[in-house]
Amino acid sequence: MDNAIIVSFISCVLLGSCTSSPPNFVLLFADDLGFGDLGCYGHPTSLTPNLDRLAAGGLRFTDFYCTSPVCSPSRASLLTGRYQTRSGVYPGVLYPGSRGGLPLNETTIAEVLKPLGYATAAVGKWHLGIGANGTFLPTRQGFDQYLGIPYSHDMGPCQNLTCFPPDVKCFGLCDVGTVTVPLMYNEVIKQQPVNFLDLENAYRDFASDFISTSAKKRQPFFLYFPSHHTHYPQFAGPGAAGMSLRGPFGDALLELDNTIGSLLETLEGTGVLNNTLILFTSDNGPELMRMSRGGNAGPLRCGKGTTYEGGMREPAIAYWRGIIQPGVTHEMASTLDILPTIASLAGAKLPQVMLDGVDMSNILFSQGKSKRETMMFYPTNPSETYGVFAIRLEKYKAHFYTQGASHSGTTPDQDCSIFASLTVHDPPLLFDLEADPSEHYPLSLDKRPDLQAVLGRIRKVKEQFEGSMVFGESQISKGTDPSLEPCCSPQCEPKPNCCHC
């Protein structure tokens, strides 16, 4: 019996809702959010009542991973179910004038669902390329509608922009010498620079209208909401500014949580909440170089930019009222697994390519074992020369290489900073992540034939995986072209300063 039939049966029995309506999917993706940043993950001063409510009524993951410690590669893997090395979204991230982007021959979750009649929309941070004439925008990748900033909101000058009311300027300079950050609807610039104080309201209204319209049409839908929160520079409108105990970071997080609360109200009000799977996670770990403005990795080591746990282990929540039973799972899962899981639940065909994700249904609906035994840890600049930096096999993680990052500077742990240069470990550093999730105490292999056997298994997994990995052409290495930067007045001079509307 396939998963689509199983879910329909559970819905019929538990909810008295015997309908063949395909499930809806809402995918919420935070930005630079650390493992320890949510109230339900132990932060003492974060105000996240709606996410906490989803966690209390759904399934909270303790061992959930992204595939890259920086933005663009992580997003590519989320939407395709494939490591970023396959799609070519590496090294580092895409920029406003990047020539490359997520290749159009890659199949996104939206493109998997479209043949089944799903309405699809993306709202928020895209960061998978724009390209000439909008080649790589969401509307070219399976999404019917898009509202958002097509890259990171710090990729434009922000020193004169207002991030908090009444007129508190954004912290820092952000990127200078480029166009101000635009707000796009589909492929048209609606505002440049964006108004940060009203941005979340625009996103909330767009997402709520999309849900309401789809529900009214009785059309199944997929909503992808990659938020800008809590990436630097933090911002928040009147509904959240000054209302948390964590300062700017906490206010930004609260604004995201408020939006999630509004979406839950819309799902409830339109009568589709019981038929909607909601998934929440983040793209990578916290940017510790920002100190209190950069998030918190909880007990995990380091953060953004590194292949330590703090860089790639993420908070994650799955909620489906009446279908997913409340609880906590310690099973290993990944953003890679979201596409295969959604495809299975919708009864959609999987792309005919090498997928790295597995179906999580057994975890979600039975709180059973994961099909995933391993997780690969690529650095921000993966290469065929070095291959994976670390591998997790069951509860053990082996670091073959370690390296710090500027994103994780300012912490007392010197192994996190940019001054911690690339180090080869032979034999690899081996950690038991159940006993030592902070990766402080490497296991000694002396007189431990059991650990020698584990390491032998890990080496075999590494050999097999790297033997199957075909690196796609690097999209980011194609470079940038200032003429590709989005400008609402394309013929104006002098650029980039004249791009205002």
Short mmCIF file of C-alpha atoms in Angstrom, two decimals:
data_model
loop_
_atom_site.label_atom_id
_atom_site.label_comp_id
_atom_site.label_asym_id
_atom_site.label_seq_id
_atom_site.Cartn_x
_atom_site.Cartn_y
_atom_site.Cartn_z
CA MET A 1 0.00 0.00 0.00
CA ASP A 2 1.56 3.32 -1.01
CA ASN A 3 1.86 6.31 1.29
CA ALA A 4 -0.81 8.38 -0.45
CA ILE A 5 -3.36 5.61 0.28
CA ILE A 6 -2.11 5.17 3.85
CA VAL A 7 -2.48 8.88 4.62
CA SER A 8 -5.97 8.93 3.07
CA PHE A 9 -6.95 5.97 5.26
CA ILE A 10 -5.55 7.59 8.44
CA SER A 11 -7.38 10.81 7.64
CA CYS A 12 -10.62 8.92 7.12
CA VAL A 13 -10.40 6.98 10.39
CA LEU A 14 -8.98 9.62 12.72
CA LEU A 15 -10.64 12.73 11.37
CA GLY A 16 -13.84 11.36 9.88
CA SER A 17 -12.77 13.06 6.67
CA CYS A 18 -13.07 10.40 3.99
CA THR A 19 -11.91 12.34 0.97
CA SER A 20 -9.59 11.61 -1.88
CA SER A 21 -8.31 15.19 -1.92
CA PRO A 22 -4.54 15.23 -2.36
CA PRO A 23 -2.67 16.71 0.59
CA ASN A 24 -1.41 20.27 0.61
CA PHE A 25 2.16 21.15 1.55
CA VAL A 26 3.56 24.21 3.30
CA LEU A 27 7.36 24.33 3.49
CA LEU A 28 8.74 26.98 5.86
CA PHE A 29 12.47 27.65 5.58
CA ALA A 30 14.23 29.98 8.01
CA ASP A 31 17.56 31.69 7.27
CA ASP A 32 20.69 31.34 9.44
CA LEU A 33 18.63 29.93 12.30
CA GLY A 34 20.61 27.94 14.84
CA PHE A 35 19.77 24.65 16.51
CA GLY A 36 19.30 26.47 19.82
CA ASP A 37 17.30 29.49 18.64
CA LEU A 38 13.68 28.37 19.15
CA GLY A 39 11.81 28.21 22.43
CA CYS A 40 10.92 24.58 21.76
CA TYR A 41 14.64 23.83 21.34
CA GLY A 42 15.50 25.35 24.68
CA HIS A 43 16.25 29.02 24.13
CA PRO A 44 15.26 30.84 27.33
CA THR A 45 14.23 34.18 25.82
CA SER A 46 13.03 33.48 22.28
CA LEU A 47 9.35 34.22 21.69
CA THR A 48 8.18 31.59 19.21
CA PRO A 49 4.69 30.60 20.42
CA ASN A 50 3.42 29.42 17.04
CA LEU A 51 6.47 27.31 16.22
CA ASP A 52 6.37 25.97 19.76
CA ARG A 53 2.73 25.05 19.19
CA LEU A 54 3.60 23.21 15.98
CA ALA A 55 6.36 21.34 17.82
CA ALA A 56 4.04 20.43 20.70
CA GLY A 57 1.36 19.16 18.34
CA GLY A 58 3.69 17.62 15.79
CA LEU A 59 7.02 15.87 15.46
CA ARG A 60 10.21 17.64 16.53
CA PHE A 61 13.50 16.39 15.10
CA THR A 62 16.75 16.35 17.06
CA ASP A 63 18.96 15.01 14.24
CA PHE A 64 17.91 16.90 11.11
CA TYR A 65 20.51 18.19 8.65
CA CYS A 66 20.87 20.59 5.77
CA THR A 67 23.48 19.84 3.08
CA SER A 68 25.61 22.97 3.16
CA PRO A 69 26.64 25.49 5.81
CA VAL A 70 25.72 28.41 3.49
CA CYS A 71 22.58 29.57 1.69
CA SER A 72 22.41 28.85 -2.05
CA PRO A 73 23.74 25.26 -2.04
CA SER A 74 21.44 24.36 0.85
CA ARG A 75 18.40 25.70 -1.03
CA ALA A 76 19.32 23.82 -4.18
CA SER A 77 19.43 20.55 -2.24
CA LEU A 78 16.15 21.26 -0.46
CA LEU A 79 14.24 21.80 -3.70
CA THR A 80 15.85 19.00 -5.72
CA GLY A 81 16.58 16.23 -3.19
CA ARG A 82 20.16 16.15 -4.49
CA TYR A 83 23.47 17.24 -3.04
CA GLN A 84 24.53 20.62 -4.39
CA THR A 85 27.59 19.10 -6.00
CA ARG A 86 25.31 17.32 -8.49
CA SER A 87 23.41 20.45 -9.51
CA GLY A 88 26.49 22.68 -9.61
CA VAL A 89 25.30 25.22 -7.02
CA TYR A 90 28.73 25.60 -5.44
CA PRO A 91 31.18 26.98 -4.27
CA GLY A 92 29.74 29.61 -1.96
CA VAL A 93 26.59 31.50 -2.91
CA LEU A 94 25.00 33.29 -5.86
CA TYR A 95 25.04 37.08 -6.16
CA PRO A 96 22.72 39.68 -7.75
CA GLY A 97 24.71 39.66 -10.98
CA SER A 98 25.56 35.96 -11.10
CA ARG A 99 25.52 34.42 -14.56
CA GLY A 100 24.57 31.03 -13.19
CA GLY A 101 21.73 29.62 -11.13
CA LEU A 102 19.87 26.43 -10.37
CA PRO A 103 20.05 24.65 -13.75
CA LEU A 104 16.70 24.35 -15.49
CA ASN A 105 17.24 20.63 -16.05
CA GLU A 106 17.08 20.13 -12.28
CA THR A 107 13.61 19.13 -11.06
CA THR A 108 12.20 21.05 -8.10
CA ILE A 109 9.46 20.00 -5.69
CA ALA A 110 7.12 22.38 -7.52
CA GLU A 111 7.87 20.68 -10.83
CA VAL A 112 7.23 17.26 -9.27
CA LEU A 113 3.76 18.38 -8.15
CA LYS A 114 2.66 20.42 -11.17
CA PRO A 115 1.64 17.40 -13.33
CA LEU A 116 -0.83 16.43 -10.57
CA GLY A 117 -2.63 19.76 -10.80
CA TYR A 118 -1.06 21.47 -7.79
CA ALA A 119 -1.03 25.24 -7.47
CA THR A 120 2.48 26.35 -6.54
CA ALA A 121 3.85 29.55 -5.04
CA ALA A 122 7.11 30.78 -3.56
CA VAL A 123 7.36 33.76 -1.23
CA GLY A 124 10.54 35.21 0.27
CA LYS A 125 14.24 34.61 -0.35
CA TRP A 126 14.96 32.69 -3.56
CA HIS A 127 18.79 32.86 -3.80
CA LEU A 128 19.06 30.37 -6.63
CA GLY A 129 19.87 32.85 -9.35
CA ILE A 130 18.19 35.41 -11.58
CA GLY A 131 20.18 35.21 -14.80
CA ALA A 132 19.61 36.93 -18.12
CA ASN A 133 15.94 37.83 -18.58
CA GLY A 134 14.99 36.04 -15.37
CA THR A 135 16.22 32.64 -16.56
CA PHE A 136 16.55 31.15 -13.07
CA LEU A 137 13.66 32.78 -11.20
CA PRO A 138 11.03 30.63 -9.42
CA THR A 139 8.54 31.14 -12.26
CA ARG A 140 10.96 29.23 -14.50
CA GLN A 141 11.35 26.45 -11.92
CA GLY A 142 7.77 25.22 -11.48
CA PHE A 143 6.21 28.00 -9.39
CA ASP A 144 3.05 29.67 -10.65
CA GLN A 145 3.65 32.77 -8.55
CA TYR A 146 6.51 34.41 -6.73
CA LEU A 147 6.81 37.38 -4.41
CA GLY A 148 10.14 38.10 -2.82
CA ILE A 149 13.72 39.23 -2.87
CA PRO A 150 15.56 37.00 -5.34
CA TYR A 151 18.69 36.74 -3.19
CA SER A 152 19.90 37.55 0.31
CA HIS A 153 18.61 40.86 1.63
CA ASP A 154 22.10 41.95 2.71
CA MET A 155 23.30 41.88 -0.91
CA GLY A 156 22.77 45.58 -1.44
CA PRO A 157 23.64 48.78 0.42
CA CYS A 158 21.54 49.03 3.58
CA GLN A 159 23.16 51.70 5.73
CA ASN A 160 20.43 54.24 4.86
CA LEU A 161 17.52 51.79 4.94
CA THR A 162 15.12 51.47 7.88
CA CYS A 163 15.05 48.04 9.54
CA PHE A 164 12.98 48.86 12.66
CA PRO A 165 10.33 51.50 13.37
CA PRO A 166 10.11 54.36 13.58
CA ASP A 167 13.37 54.94 11.70
CA VAL A 168 16.09 52.69 13.11
CA LYS A 169 18.63 52.16 10.34
CA CYS A 170 19.86 48.71 9.43
CA PHE A 171 22.91 47.54 11.33
CA GLY A 172 26.11 47.73 9.26
CA LEU A 173 26.67 48.56 5.61
CA CYS A 174 25.68 45.27 3.91
CA ASP A 175 27.03 44.97 0.34
CA VAL A 176 28.01 48.25 -1.29
CA GLY A 177 28.63 49.00 -4.95
CA THR A 178 25.58 47.09 -6.13
CA VAL A 179 21.89 47.82 -6.69
CA THR A 180 19.59 48.25 -3.71
CA VAL A 181 17.57 45.19 -2.82
CA PRO A 182 14.44 44.76 -4.99
CA LEU A 183 11.05 43.23 -4.25
CA MET A 184 9.84 41.19 -7.21
CA TYR A 185 6.42 39.85 -8.16
CA ASN A 186 6.92 36.98 -10.57
CA GLU A 187 9.56 38.50 -12.87
CA VAL A 188 8.78 42.21 -12.40
CA ILE A 189 10.36 44.55 -9.85
CA LYS A 190 7.62 46.12 -7.76
CA GLN A 191 9.78 48.09 -5.33
CA GLN A 192 13.44 49.07 -5.12
CA PRO A 193 14.73 49.37 -2.46
CA VAL A 194 12.40 47.15 -0.52
CA ASN A 195 10.52 48.54 2.49
CA PHE A 196 11.64 46.25 5.32
CA LEU A 197 8.99 47.56 7.73
CA ASP A 198 6.16 46.32 5.51
CA LEU A 199 7.85 43.35 3.84
CA GLU A 200 6.57 40.66 6.18
CA ASN A 201 3.01 41.99 5.88
CA ALA A 202 3.30 41.74 2.09
CA TYR A 203 4.55 38.16 2.38
CA ARG A 204 1.82 37.22 4.85
CA ASP A 205 -0.94 38.64 2.66
CA PHE A 206 0.45 37.02 -0.49
CA ALA A 207 0.75 33.60 1.16
CA SER A 208 -2.67 33.84 2.80
CA ASP A 209 -4.32 34.88 -0.47
CA PHE A 210 -2.63 31.97 -2.26
CA ILE A 211 -3.93 29.50 0.32
CA SER A 212 -7.44 31.00 0.28
CA THR A 213 -7.66 31.03 -3.50
CA SER A 214 -6.44 27.45 -3.78
CA ALA A 215 -8.86 26.27 -1.08
CA LYS A 216 -11.76 28.05 -2.77
CA LYS A 217 -10.91 26.31 -6.05
CA ARG A 218 -10.43 23.02 -4.18
CA GLN A 219 -7.04 22.82 -5.78
CA PRO A 220 -4.19 21.15 -3.90
CA PHE A 221 -1.30 23.50 -3.28
CA PHE A 222 2.38 23.73 -2.45
CA LEU A 223 3.55 26.88 -0.66
CA TYR A 224 7.30 27.37 -0.33
CA PHE A 225 8.14 30.13 2.16
CA PRO A 226 11.90 30.72 2.46
CA SER A 227 11.99 33.54 5.00
CA HIS A 228 14.68 36.21 5.29
CA HIS A 229 14.50 35.85 9.06
CA THR A 230 16.83 35.61 10.93
CA HIS A 231 19.65 36.53 8.52
CA TYR A 232 21.66 39.72 9.04
CA PRO A 233 20.66 42.55 8.96
CA GLN A 234 17.67 41.72 11.11
CA PHE A 235 14.48 43.69 10.57
CA ALA A 236 10.93 43.75 11.89
CA GLY A 237 7.80 45.84 11.49
CA PRO A 238 5.59 47.39 14.17
CA GLY A 239 3.99 44.06 15.07
CA ALA A 240 7.24 42.59 16.42
CA ALA A 241 9.80 45.36 16.86
CA GLY A 242 10.82 45.78 20.49
CA MET A 243 8.53 42.99 21.65
CA SER A 244 11.02 40.21 22.34
CA LEU A 245 13.65 39.86 25.05
CA ARG A 246 16.44 39.04 22.55
CA GLY A 247 16.83 42.41 20.87
CA PRO A 248 16.92 42.70 17.04
CA PHE A 249 17.48 38.98 16.46
CA GLY A 250 14.59 38.05 18.75
CA ASP A 251 12.31 40.64 17.13
CA ALA A 252 13.05 39.27 13.65
CA LEU A 253 12.38 35.74 14.86
CA LEU A 254 9.14 36.84 16.49
CA GLU A 255 8.01 38.45 13.24
CA LEU A 256 8.56 35.16 11.42
CA ASP A 257 6.65 33.34 14.14
CA ASN A 258 3.77 35.83 13.87
CA THR A 259 3.56 35.18 10.13
CA ILE A 260 3.45 31.44 10.73
CA GLY A 261 0.61 32.04 13.18
CA SER A 262 -1.29 33.99 10.51
CA LEU A 263 -0.81 31.20 7.99
CA LEU A 264 -2.13 28.67 10.49
CA GLU A 265 -5.22 30.84 10.97
CA THR A 266 -5.72 30.97 7.20
CA LEU A 267 -5.34 27.20 6.88
CA GLU A 268 -7.86 26.73 9.69
CA GLY A 269 -10.27 29.34 8.38
CA THR A 270 -10.31 27.88 4.87
CA GLY A 271 -10.91 24.37 6.19
CA VAL A 272 -7.71 22.82 4.83
CA LEU A 273 -5.53 22.56 7.94
CA ASN A 274 -6.42 18.90 8.46
CA ASN A 275 -5.25 18.10 4.95
CA THR A 276 -1.97 20.02 5.05
CA LEU A 277 1.52 18.86 5.93
CA ILE A 278 3.58 21.71 7.38
CA LEU A 279 7.36 21.36 7.46
CA PHE A 280 9.72 23.82 9.12
CA THR A 281 13.52 23.94 9.14
CA SER A 282 16.45 26.23 8.27
CA ASP A 283 19.09 26.51 5.56
CA ASN A 284 22.22 26.45 7.75
CA GLY A 285 23.51 27.23 11.21
CA PRO A 286 23.82 30.60 12.94
CA GLU A 287 26.19 33.33 11.81
CA LEU A 288 28.14 33.50 15.04
CA MET A 289 30.38 36.32 13.81
CA ARG A 290 27.39 38.61 14.44
CA MET A 291 27.51 37.69 18.13
CA SER A 292 24.10 38.33 19.77
CA ARG A 293 22.72 39.31 16.37
CA GLY A 294 23.81 36.04 14.84
CA GLY A 295 21.83 33.27 16.47
CA ASN A 296 22.63 30.33 18.71
CA ALA A 297 23.75 26.77 17.98
CA GLY A 298 22.74 25.52 21.42
CA PRO A 299 25.04 22.69 22.52
CA LEU A 300 26.45 22.20 19.04
CA ARG A 301 29.93 23.19 17.94
CA CYS A 302 30.58 26.22 15.70
CA GLY A 303 28.03 27.49 13.21
CA LYS A 304 27.54 28.81 9.68
CA GLY A 305 30.30 28.09 7.22
CA THR A 306 31.63 24.99 9.00
CA THR A 307 30.97 21.27 8.76
CA TYR A 308 30.75 20.90 12.52
CA GLU A 309 27.27 20.09 13.85
CA GLY A 310 26.47 23.74 14.55
CA GLY A 311 26.84 24.56 10.88
CA MET A 312 24.51 21.92 9.49
CA ARG A 313 22.27 20.36 12.16
CA GLU A 314 19.01 22.28 12.17
CA PRO A 315 15.78 22.61 14.11
CA ALA A 316 12.99 20.85 12.22
CA ILE A 317 9.29 20.34 12.84
CA ALA A 318 6.65 18.33 10.97
CA TYR A 319 3.00 19.05 11.70
CA TRP A 320 -0.16 17.52 10.29
CA ARG A 321 -3.10 17.79 12.63
CA GLY A 322 -4.62 14.42 13.41
CA ILE A 323 -2.17 12.58 11.17
CA ILE A 324 1.27 13.09 12.73
CA GLN A 325 1.24 12.15 16.39
CA PRO A 326 3.00 14.55 18.79
CA GLY A 327 6.48 13.56 19.85
CA VAL A 328 10.22 13.86 19.42
CA THR A 329 12.29 11.76 17.04
CA HIS A 330 16.01 11.11 17.26
CA GLU A 331 16.06 9.53 13.80
CA MET A 332 18.39 11.06 11.24
CA ALA A 333 16.76 13.05 8.44
CA SER A 334 17.68 15.81 6.00
CA THR A 335 16.35 18.53 3.74
CA LEU A 336 17.25 16.07 0.98
CA ASP A 337 14.38 13.87 2.16
CA ILE A 338 11.63 16.45 1.71
CA LEU A 339 11.20 16.03 -2.06
CA PRO A 340 10.90 12.21 -1.96
CA THR A 341 8.50 12.43 1.00
CA ILE A 342 6.22 14.99 -0.65
CA ALA A 343 6.27 13.05 -3.91
CA SER A 344 5.31 9.86 -2.09
CA LEU A 345 2.44 11.49 -0.20
CA ALA A 346 1.09 13.18 -3.33
CA GLY A 347 1.47 10.08 -5.47
CA ALA A 348 3.84 11.93 -7.81
CA LYS A 349 6.57 10.48 -9.96
CA LEU A 350 10.14 10.97 -8.81
CA PRO A 351 12.61 12.65 -11.17
CA GLN A 352 14.60 10.16 -13.22
CA VAL A 353 17.93 11.26 -11.81
CA MET A 354 20.21 10.23 -8.96
CA LEU A 355 18.41 11.33 -5.81
CA ASP A 356 20.12 11.60 -2.45
CA GLY A 357 16.94 11.89 -0.39
CA VAL A 358 14.76 9.15 1.10
CA ASP A 359 11.09 9.01 2.02
CA MET A 360 10.53 10.05 5.66
CA SER A 361 6.98 8.70 5.91
CA ASN A 362 7.90 5.96 8.38
CA ILE A 363 9.30 8.59 10.74
CA LEU A 364 6.37 10.97 10.29
CA PHE A 365 3.46 8.58 10.61
CA SER A 366 4.80 5.70 12.68
CA GLN A 367 7.62 7.42 14.55
CA GLY A 368 9.62 4.52 13.16
CA LYS A 369 13.13 4.06 11.88
CA SER A 370 14.69 6.31 9.27
CA LYS A 371 15.75 4.98 5.91
CA ARG A 372 18.72 7.32 6.18
CA GLU A 373 21.86 5.81 7.69
CA THR A 374 24.39 8.37 6.50
CA MET A 375 24.82 12.11 6.04
CA MET A 376 27.56 13.73 3.99
CA PHE A 377 29.12 17.03 5.05
CA TYR A 378 30.47 19.18 2.23
CA PRO A 379 32.25 22.47 2.94
CA THR A 380 31.22 25.77 1.35
CA ASN A 381 33.72 25.13 -1.47
CA PRO A 382 33.42 21.43 -2.28
CA SER A 383 35.85 19.89 -4.73
CA GLU A 384 36.58 16.52 -6.23
CA THR A 385 40.10 16.80 -4.81
CA TYR A 386 38.98 16.67 -1.18
CA GLY A 387 35.50 15.16 -1.47
CA VAL A 388 33.34 15.15 1.64
CA PHE A 389 34.81 16.71 4.77
CA ALA A 390 32.85 14.53 7.19
CA ILE A 391 30.41 11.63 7.25
CA ARG A 392 27.84 10.63 9.81
CA LEU A 393 27.02 6.90 9.94
CA GLU A 394 24.29 6.10 12.42
CA LYS A 395 25.44 7.77 15.67
CA TYR A 396 29.08 8.20 14.65
CA LYS A 397 30.60 11.12 12.78
CA ALA A 398 34.06 11.06 11.22
CA HIS A 399 35.85 14.29 10.25
CA PHE A 400 38.36 13.71 7.45
CA TYR A 401 38.98 17.46 7.19
CA THR A 402 38.12 20.41 9.40
CA GLN A 403 38.26 24.13 8.71
CA GLY A 404 36.98 27.25 10.41
CA ALA A 405 35.00 30.04 8.76
CA SER A 406 34.60 33.79 8.99
CA HIS A 407 30.86 33.25 9.58
CA SER A 408 31.67 31.44 12.83
CA GLY A 409 34.25 33.86 14.18
CA THR A 410 34.09 35.61 17.59
CA THR A 411 33.42 32.38 19.51
CA PRO A 412 35.85 31.20 22.21
CA ASP A 413 36.35 27.95 20.28
CA GLN A 414 39.37 28.64 18.09
CA ASP A 415 38.52 25.76 15.75
CA CYS A 416 35.48 27.74 14.53
CA SER A 417 37.24 30.88 13.34
CA ILE A 418 38.64 31.70 9.93
CA PHE A 419 42.13 31.32 11.41
CA ALA A 420 41.52 27.59 11.84
CA SER A 421 43.01 26.54 8.52
CA LEU A 422 42.23 23.41 6.56
CA THR A 423 43.44 20.41 8.55
CA VAL A 424 43.66 16.81 7.35
CA HIS A 425 42.82 14.10 9.88
CA ASP A 426 44.22 10.63 9.27
CA PRO A 427 42.82 8.71 10.97
CA PRO A 428 39.71 10.91 10.98
CA LEU A 429 38.38 12.46 14.16
CA LEU A 430 35.59 10.16 15.34
CA PHE A 431 32.74 11.30 17.58
CA ASP A 432 29.77 9.58 19.17
CA LEU A 433 27.07 12.20 18.54
CA GLU A 434 24.62 10.63 20.97
CA ALA A 435 27.06 10.91 23.88
CA ASP A 436 28.88 14.00 22.60
CA PRO A 437 26.76 16.15 20.25
CA SER A 438 29.15 19.06 20.91
CA GLU A 439 32.02 17.17 19.23
CA HIS A 440 34.40 17.97 22.06
CA TYR A 441 35.81 14.50 22.75
CA PRO A 442 37.24 12.48 19.84
CA LEU A 443 37.07 8.76 20.46
CA SER A 444 40.33 6.91 20.88
CA LEU A 445 40.73 3.99 18.49
CA ASP A 446 43.34 2.28 20.65
CA LYS A 447 42.26 -1.15 21.83
CA ARG A 448 38.80 -0.53 20.38
CA PRO A 449 38.21 -3.06 17.59
CA ASP A 450 34.55 -2.05 17.58
CA LEU A 451 35.45 1.53 16.68
CA GLN A 452 37.99 0.33 14.15
CA ALA A 453 35.14 -1.61 12.52
CA VAL A 454 32.93 1.49 12.53
CA LEU A 455 35.68 3.50 10.88
CA GLY A 456 36.10 0.77 8.28
CA ARG A 457 32.40 0.98 7.46
CA ILE A 458 32.61 4.78 7.18
CA ARG A 459 35.58 4.57 4.83
CA LYS A 460 33.68 2.12 2.64
CA VAL A 461 30.62 4.41 2.58
CA LYS A 462 32.87 7.33 1.63
CA GLU A 463 34.48 5.39 -1.19
CA GLN A 464 31.15 4.24 -2.59
CA PHE A 465 29.53 7.65 -2.32
CA GLU A 466 32.38 9.57 -3.88
CA GLY A 467 32.58 6.97 -6.62
CA SER A 468 28.96 7.72 -7.52
CA MET A 469 29.27 11.51 -7.28
CA VAL A 470 29.42 13.35 -10.58
CA PHE A 471 30.11 17.03 -9.98
CA GLY A 472 27.90 19.29 -12.05
CA GLU A 473 29.34 22.34 -13.75
CA SER A 474 29.86 25.01 -11.13
CA GLN A 475 27.21 27.69 -11.57
CA ILE A 476 28.88 30.13 -9.20
CA SER A 477 32.23 29.86 -10.97
CA LYS A 478 30.58 31.34 -14.06
CA GLY A 479 31.12 34.66 -12.35
CA THR A 480 29.08 37.84 -12.31
CA ASP A 481 27.98 40.50 -14.77
CA PRO A 482 26.85 43.87 -13.36
CA SER A 483 24.37 44.23 -16.21
CA LEU A 484 22.43 41.26 -14.80
CA GLU A 485 21.77 42.99 -11.48
CA PRO A 486 18.01 43.66 -11.24
CA CYS A 487 17.15 47.32 -11.87
CA CYS A 488 13.62 48.74 -12.05
CA SER A 489 14.84 51.41 -14.50
CA PRO A 490 17.06 49.37 -16.82
CA GLN A 491 18.06 52.31 -19.01
CA CYS A 492 18.89 54.72 -16.18
CA GLU A 493 22.33 56.17 -15.46
CA PRO A 494 24.51 56.03 -13.47
CA LYS A 495 24.04 52.52 -12.20
CA PRO A 496 23.69 51.14 -9.60
CA ASN A 497 22.60 54.31 -7.76
CA CYS A 498 19.81 55.18 -10.19
CA CYS A 499 17.90 51.91 -9.65
CA HIS A 500 15.05 53.27 -7.51
CA CYS A 501 11.31 52.99 -8.01
#
